[in-house]
Amino acid sequence: MLQTMHWYERILLLSGIVMLASVAVIYFFEDFTTWTIAKAFYGFGVLLFAWYA
Amino acid sequence: MEFLELVSFFRQAGLAVAGGSSLWALLFLLKARRGQGGIQQALALEWAANRLLLLFFGAFALGVISWLYIIMALPVFGHEGITLYPSLEHTLAAYDITFWGYAAWIALTGIGLGMYASYREKFKAIMPWFFAAQFLLVSWLISMYAWTGEMFSAGQIFYYFHGFHSIFTLGTVLTLDFTFISIRRSLELRRHIFPFFPQISKIIWIGLGLDFLSVALVFDEALVLGPRFFVAQTVVSILIINGAFLSGPLTRHILGKLQQGVEPLAGRWQYIAAVCGSISIISWLTITFIDFFPNITLSYGQMISVYGSAIGLAFAGNWVAERFNLAVAHVPEEITQAG
């Protein structure tokens, strides 16, 4: 299924994975910066997907 | 957990689904009555819009009953999480402003229900206007859950977007799921209605984007780290990952098979669709639900366990419905005959 995904779908998928990882980072290491960047990336991924889908 | 918080969630869910079902019923009717897709598509879309009336009236009942309860016992809110929680003063001000809006909603829906019961053909003629009015009114009611006194302050704009986005997200997700379940036994209905699902999904993503942008307006004052925050962020992440598969490869697979006239959900695809659908509906319900419960005392692990169990239950429920042919849609003869 991964091979059939369009590029904007892969970016969205990646943003979700990064977001999940950043939640773990902020939970265990209280690193707020990582989460902020991940949140911005997820926002970008969602808006990109909404535009191209 | 306070009972009034639960009622407030039901009000939001009722308004969101009423708005979502109105929006999509209106769009289906407009598409059907233009007739550009042929007679079969027009009949299928009219059928779907009539089906959404059931969802709408149910959501209306939930929203209005909850609102009536709330105005009789307005709560004192506190908050935790990445949402700006309104003060009692802002909440009271909003309920004052929207009181006649809710009264108008009850009147409009009551008239519509009466016409549907007694003058069905006349009601069908004006249905697009009915749903258009419903969508506009519900959009205003759901956006005005708090009033700061300043129409364009950052906090007030957050309230507008945070309230309204539920129509595009939770409301549209439940409308889409209701429609999907209604048409799943009919290849004919799916051939004509399913091609609209990508557009519906796009609106859901726009809704999520709206909420993301609105949070940016109130970030510093709204962000409070705690179990609710971590659960919400975890569930949003899962939503995005699941959505990338559901809105992408799965939807394309279904559309491709339907165009060939072949059953799309066979073999492993049936399980993939059931898993993705269960994750989607439970995740949207979860993040809307916890938004209304600032005083949840469950730990992160406990909430995630409940979330996971709910997904399992949803999957099991879908399996039971499939196994025993529940919610079978009756395909109107004119749709198959028109082909």
XYZ file of C-alpha atoms in Angstrom:
392
model
C 0.000 0.000 0.000
C 2.896 2.365 0.692
C 4.072 2.101 -2.914
C 0.692 3.281 -4.197
C 0.667 6.457 -2.085
C 1.013 9.859 -3.701
C 3.816 12.150 -2.522
C 1.512 14.385 -0.466
C 0.015 11.300 1.217
C 3.521 10.163 2.189
C 4.279 13.603 3.641
C 1.049 13.406 5.641
C 1.921 9.909 6.845
C 5.415 11.047 7.811
C 4.038 14.064 9.681
C 1.784 11.769 11.715
C 4.691 9.479 12.604
C 6.904 12.434 13.521
C 4.089 13.891 15.629
C 3.695 10.584 17.502
C 7.424 10.420 18.110
C 7.513 14.005 19.344
C 4.739 13.266 21.862
C 7.012 10.581 23.303
C 9.922 13.049 23.354
C 7.982 15.716 25.210
C 6.547 13.125 27.603
C 9.873 11.576 28.555
C 12.325 14.432 28.043
C 10.062 17.489 28.353
C 11.588 18.806 25.137
C 9.051 21.322 23.953
C 10.987 22.427 20.870
C 10.747 19.044 19.154
C 7.005 18.955 19.658
C 6.556 22.494 18.318
C 8.436 21.620 15.142
C 6.466 18.386 14.766
C 3.206 20.272 15.238
C 4.156 22.766 12.543
C 5.099 19.870 10.221
C 1.776 18.153 10.877
C -0.090 21.370 10.143
C 1.841 21.709 6.901
C 1.113 18.058 6.018
C -2.611 18.425 6.652
C -2.962 21.645 4.653
C -0.850 20.214 1.821
C -3.037 17.109 1.699
C -6.228 19.173 1.766
C -4.888 21.242 -1.153
C -3.760 18.383 -3.408
C -6.216 15.617 -2.561
C -16.213 13.962 35.363
C -19.178 16.270 35.761
C -22.535 15.369 34.240
C -22.857 18.830 32.705
C -19.558 18.293 30.874
C -21.063 15.147 29.336
C -24.181 17.087 28.340
C -22.009 19.786 26.815
C -20.238 17.144 24.736
C -23.621 15.841 23.544
C -24.643 19.393 22.554
C -21.467 19.779 20.534
C -21.835 16.351 18.924
C -25.490 17.026 18.102
C -24.706 20.384 16.494
C -21.685 18.985 14.642
C -23.635 16.095 13.122
C -26.655 18.315 12.368
C -24.323 20.723 10.560
C -22.426 17.956 8.774
C -25.549 16.114 7.632
C -27.177 19.397 6.476
C -24.108 20.378 4.511
C -23.770 17.058 2.680
C -27.499 16.562 2.136
C -27.579 20.039 0.558
C -24.595 19.295 -1.686
C -26.014 15.891 -2.714
C -29.358 17.507 -3.594
C -27.760 20.321 -5.597
C -25.712 17.785 -7.539
C -28.734 15.541 -8.080
C -31.013 18.299 -9.302
C -28.457 19.617 -11.780
C -28.659 16.123 -13.327
C -25.213 16.292 -14.918
C -24.250 12.803 -13.785
C -27.238 11.060 -15.339
C -30.554 9.838 -13.987
C -29.130 6.980 -11.907
C -26.696 9.221 -10.076
C -29.423 11.808 -9.483
C -31.727 9.167 -7.972
C -28.911 7.755 -5.835
C -27.985 11.195 -4.482
C -31.640 12.060 -3.759
C -31.912 8.769 -1.877
C -28.750 9.555 0.110
C -29.987 13.064 0.987
C -33.316 11.657 2.208
C -31.394 9.108 4.254
C -29.369 11.917 5.845
C -32.650 13.432 7.087
C -32.786 10.609 9.641
C -29.290 11.423 10.855
C -30.126 15.132 10.939
C -33.286 14.768 13.027
C -31.488 12.474 15.470
C -28.617 14.952 15.839
C -31.082 17.831 16.246
C -32.837 16.001 19.082
C -29.505 15.333 20.823
C -28.317 18.935 20.411
C -31.549 20.622 21.511
C -32.196 18.395 24.519
C -28.614 18.979 25.676
C -28.934 22.750 25.183
C -32.187 22.845 27.155
C -30.505 20.998 30.020
C -27.480 23.300 29.956
C -29.400 26.580 30.040
C -31.240 25.325 33.079
C -28.019 24.502 34.898
C -25.064 26.479 33.527
C -21.739 25.044 34.681
C -18.513 26.543 36.066
C -15.625 25.487 33.843
C -11.962 25.051 34.526
C -9.537 23.848 31.864
C -6.508 21.777 30.969
C -5.142 20.926 27.545
C -4.479 22.626 24.275
C -7.794 24.393 24.136
C -8.756 27.779 25.450
C -11.521 26.981 27.866
C -14.167 29.688 28.223
C -14.879 31.364 31.530
C -18.361 31.238 33.015
C -18.833 34.891 32.063
C -18.028 34.180 28.392
C -20.211 31.070 28.387
C -23.187 32.891 29.915
C -22.821 35.735 27.416
C -22.843 33.249 24.525
C -25.953 31.443 25.763
C -27.696 34.824 26.094
C -26.842 35.760 22.515
C -27.767 32.383 21.031
C -31.009 31.800 22.958
C -33.264 33.038 20.119
C -31.012 31.252 17.636
C -31.810 27.950 19.321
C -35.497 28.908 19.428
C -35.356 29.591 15.678
C -33.616 26.232 15.171
C -36.385 24.431 17.039
C -39.052 26.279 15.022
C -37.362 25.671 11.666
C -36.803 21.982 12.350
C -40.302 21.566 13.767
C -41.798 23.032 10.597
C -39.580 20.800 8.495
C -40.557 17.707 10.462
C -44.236 18.599 10.177
C -43.979 19.100 6.428
C -42.013 15.856 6.048
C -44.751 13.987 7.911
C -47.759 15.559 6.227
C -46.699 17.257 2.981
C -43.774 15.143 1.894
C -43.749 16.085 -1.799
C -43.795 19.814 -0.968
C -41.045 19.265 1.599
C -38.892 17.441 -0.970
C -39.253 20.404 -3.320
C -37.838 22.803 -0.715
C -35.349 20.413 0.897
C -32.243 22.202 -0.456
C -33.456 25.454 1.129
C -34.240 23.641 4.375
C -30.743 22.157 4.589
C -29.083 25.438 3.544
C -30.879 27.299 6.323
C -30.020 24.522 8.784
C -26.333 24.594 7.875
C -26.091 28.382 8.265
C -27.975 28.449 11.556
C -26.129 25.484 13.060
C -22.777 26.950 11.948
C -23.541 30.104 13.898
C -24.811 28.255 16.981
C -21.811 25.909 17.152
C -19.323 28.768 16.635
C -20.853 30.884 19.408
C -20.198 28.707 22.443
C -18.335 31.553 24.128
C -18.509 35.311 23.727
C -15.638 37.546 24.873
C -17.367 40.789 23.933
C -14.877 41.464 21.115
C -15.903 40.094 17.723
C -12.385 39.822 16.248
C -10.092 39.260 19.195
C -7.675 36.315 19.000
C -9.586 34.470 21.689
C -12.967 34.994 20.007
C -11.663 33.898 16.600
C -10.304 30.777 18.311
C -13.806 30.076 19.669
C -15.360 30.539 16.188
C -12.921 28.151 14.501
C -12.771 25.664 17.358
C -16.545 25.458 17.468
C -17.155 25.442 13.722
C -14.424 22.963 12.844
C -16.496 20.194 14.485
C -18.945 20.402 11.563
C -16.105 19.757 9.117
C -14.510 17.060 11.275
C -16.712 15.117 13.711
C -19.966 16.028 11.950
C -18.686 15.167 8.483
C -16.940 11.973 9.681
C -20.157 10.674 11.251
C -22.159 11.724 8.176
C -19.688 9.930 5.923
C -19.745 6.802 8.117
C -23.563 6.838 8.242
C -23.714 7.139 4.464
C -21.081 4.424 3.992
C -22.975 2.012 6.246
C -26.282 2.867 4.536
C -24.998 2.081 1.044
C -22.565 -0.742 1.717
C -24.875 -3.545 0.599
C -25.710 -1.932 -2.722
C -23.147 -1.872 -5.513
C -25.400 0.483 -7.485
C -25.623 3.070 -4.723
C -21.900 2.848 -4.011
C -21.032 3.354 -7.689
C -22.853 6.668 -7.708
C -22.252 7.972 -4.191
C -18.763 6.761 -3.302
C -17.041 9.028 -5.886
C -18.018 11.929 -3.621
C -16.180 10.471 -0.627
C -12.783 11.970 -1.582
C -14.373 15.431 -1.583
C -15.952 14.703 1.778
C -12.568 13.560 3.124
C -10.987 16.762 1.856
C -13.416 18.793 3.978
C -12.437 16.739 7.031
C -8.782 17.601 6.482
C -9.658 21.269 5.991
C -11.493 21.120 9.310
C -8.439 19.669 11.026
C -6.341 22.401 9.419
C -8.784 25.059 10.702
C -8.410 23.777 14.247
C -4.629 23.688 13.916
C -4.613 27.340 12.761
C -7.023 28.396 15.518
C -4.826 26.868 18.219
C -1.928 28.998 16.946
C -3.941 32.099 17.972
C -4.112 31.132 21.638
C -1.112 28.832 21.956
C 0.671 30.319 24.974
C -2.364 30.662 27.190
C -4.074 27.447 26.050
C -1.213 24.985 26.350
C -1.162 23.062 29.610
C 0.726 19.771 29.734
C -1.132 16.907 31.371
C -2.605 13.466 30.564
C -5.399 15.029 28.463
C -2.864 16.892 26.336
C -0.755 13.781 25.707
C -3.779 11.622 24.922
C -5.162 14.232 22.513
C -1.840 14.600 20.710
C -1.416 10.813 20.509
C -4.890 10.333 19.073
C -4.418 13.182 16.554
C -1.185 11.537 15.401
C -2.960 8.203 14.938
C -5.752 10.003 13.066
C -3.254 11.491 10.641
C -1.456 8.177 10.035
C -4.764 6.345 9.601
C -6.157 9.120 7.441
C -3.224 8.974 5.045
C -4.110 5.322 4.314
C -7.882 5.733 4.421
C -8.123 8.844 2.242
C -5.392 7.630 -0.119
C -4.787 4.007 -1.139
C -7.977 2.557 0.376
C -10.287 5.112 -1.253
C -8.540 4.706 -4.619
C -8.842 0.928 -4.396
C -12.582 1.144 -3.669
C -13.204 3.644 -6.476
C -11.209 1.557 -8.951
C -13.122 -1.627 -8.163
C -16.493 0.141 -8.263
C -15.708 1.500 -11.718
C -15.087 -2.087 -12.841
C -18.423 -3.114 -11.304
C -16.629 -5.429 -8.855
C -17.165 -5.679 -5.077
C -14.322 -3.544 -3.679
C -14.261 -4.776 -0.102
C -13.299 -8.393 -0.560
C -10.582 -10.374 1.175
C -7.987 -8.364 3.077
C -9.452 -5.051 1.912
C -12.547 -5.725 3.981
C -10.410 -5.969 7.123
C -8.327 -2.938 6.181
C -11.479 -0.862 5.678
C -12.962 -2.102 8.961
C -9.783 -1.274 10.898
C -9.330 2.167 9.290
C -13.005 3.002 9.734
C -13.012 1.952 13.390
C -9.866 3.972 14.128
C -11.301 6.999 12.333
C -14.667 7.148 14.062
C -13.370 6.343 17.569
C -10.464 8.783 17.237
C -12.694 11.684 16.207
C -15.144 10.902 19.011
C -12.272 10.637 21.502
C -10.635 13.978 20.776
C -14.007 15.749 20.794
C -15.021 13.941 23.978
C -11.934 14.754 26.060
C -12.178 18.382 24.975
C -15.229 18.663 27.232
C -13.797 16.976 30.315
C -11.094 19.145 31.872
C -11.247 17.307 35.178
C -10.614 13.772 33.960
C -8.529 12.044 36.591
C -7.580 9.005 34.508
C -3.903 8.569 33.671
C -2.500 8.566 30.149
C -2.250 4.771 30.169
C -5.808 4.344 31.365
C -7.232 6.711 28.724
C -5.245 5.081 25.927
C -6.460 1.661 27.114
C -10.074 2.854 26.952
C -9.412 4.317 23.498
C -7.879 1.094 22.240
C -10.746 -0.938 23.684
C -13.274 1.337 21.994
C -11.566 0.746 18.646
C -11.745 -2.993 19.279
C -15.439 -2.711 20.112
C -16.130 -0.695 16.986
C -14.317 -3.297 14.875
C -16.270 -6.101 16.557
C -19.531 -4.227 16.055
C -18.782 -3.835 12.373
C -17.978 -7.566 12.119
C -21.315 -8.435 13.748
C -23.179 -6.062 11.433
C -21.455 -7.605 8.394
C -21.987 -11.173 9.592
C -25.715 -10.737 10.256
C -26.413 -8.320 7.397
C -27.552 -5.531 9.681
C -28.384 -2.023 8.395
C -29.184 -3.376 4.944
C -30.112 -0.555 2.602
C -33.161 -0.966 0.428
C -32.186 0.109 -3.058
C -35.103 1.910 -4.686
C -36.150 0.053 -7.837
C -35.987 3.196 -9.930
C -32.220 3.382 -9.417
C -31.567 -0.103 -10.768
C -34.202 0.292 -13.482
C -32.780 3.619 -14.643
C -29.511 1.814 -15.413
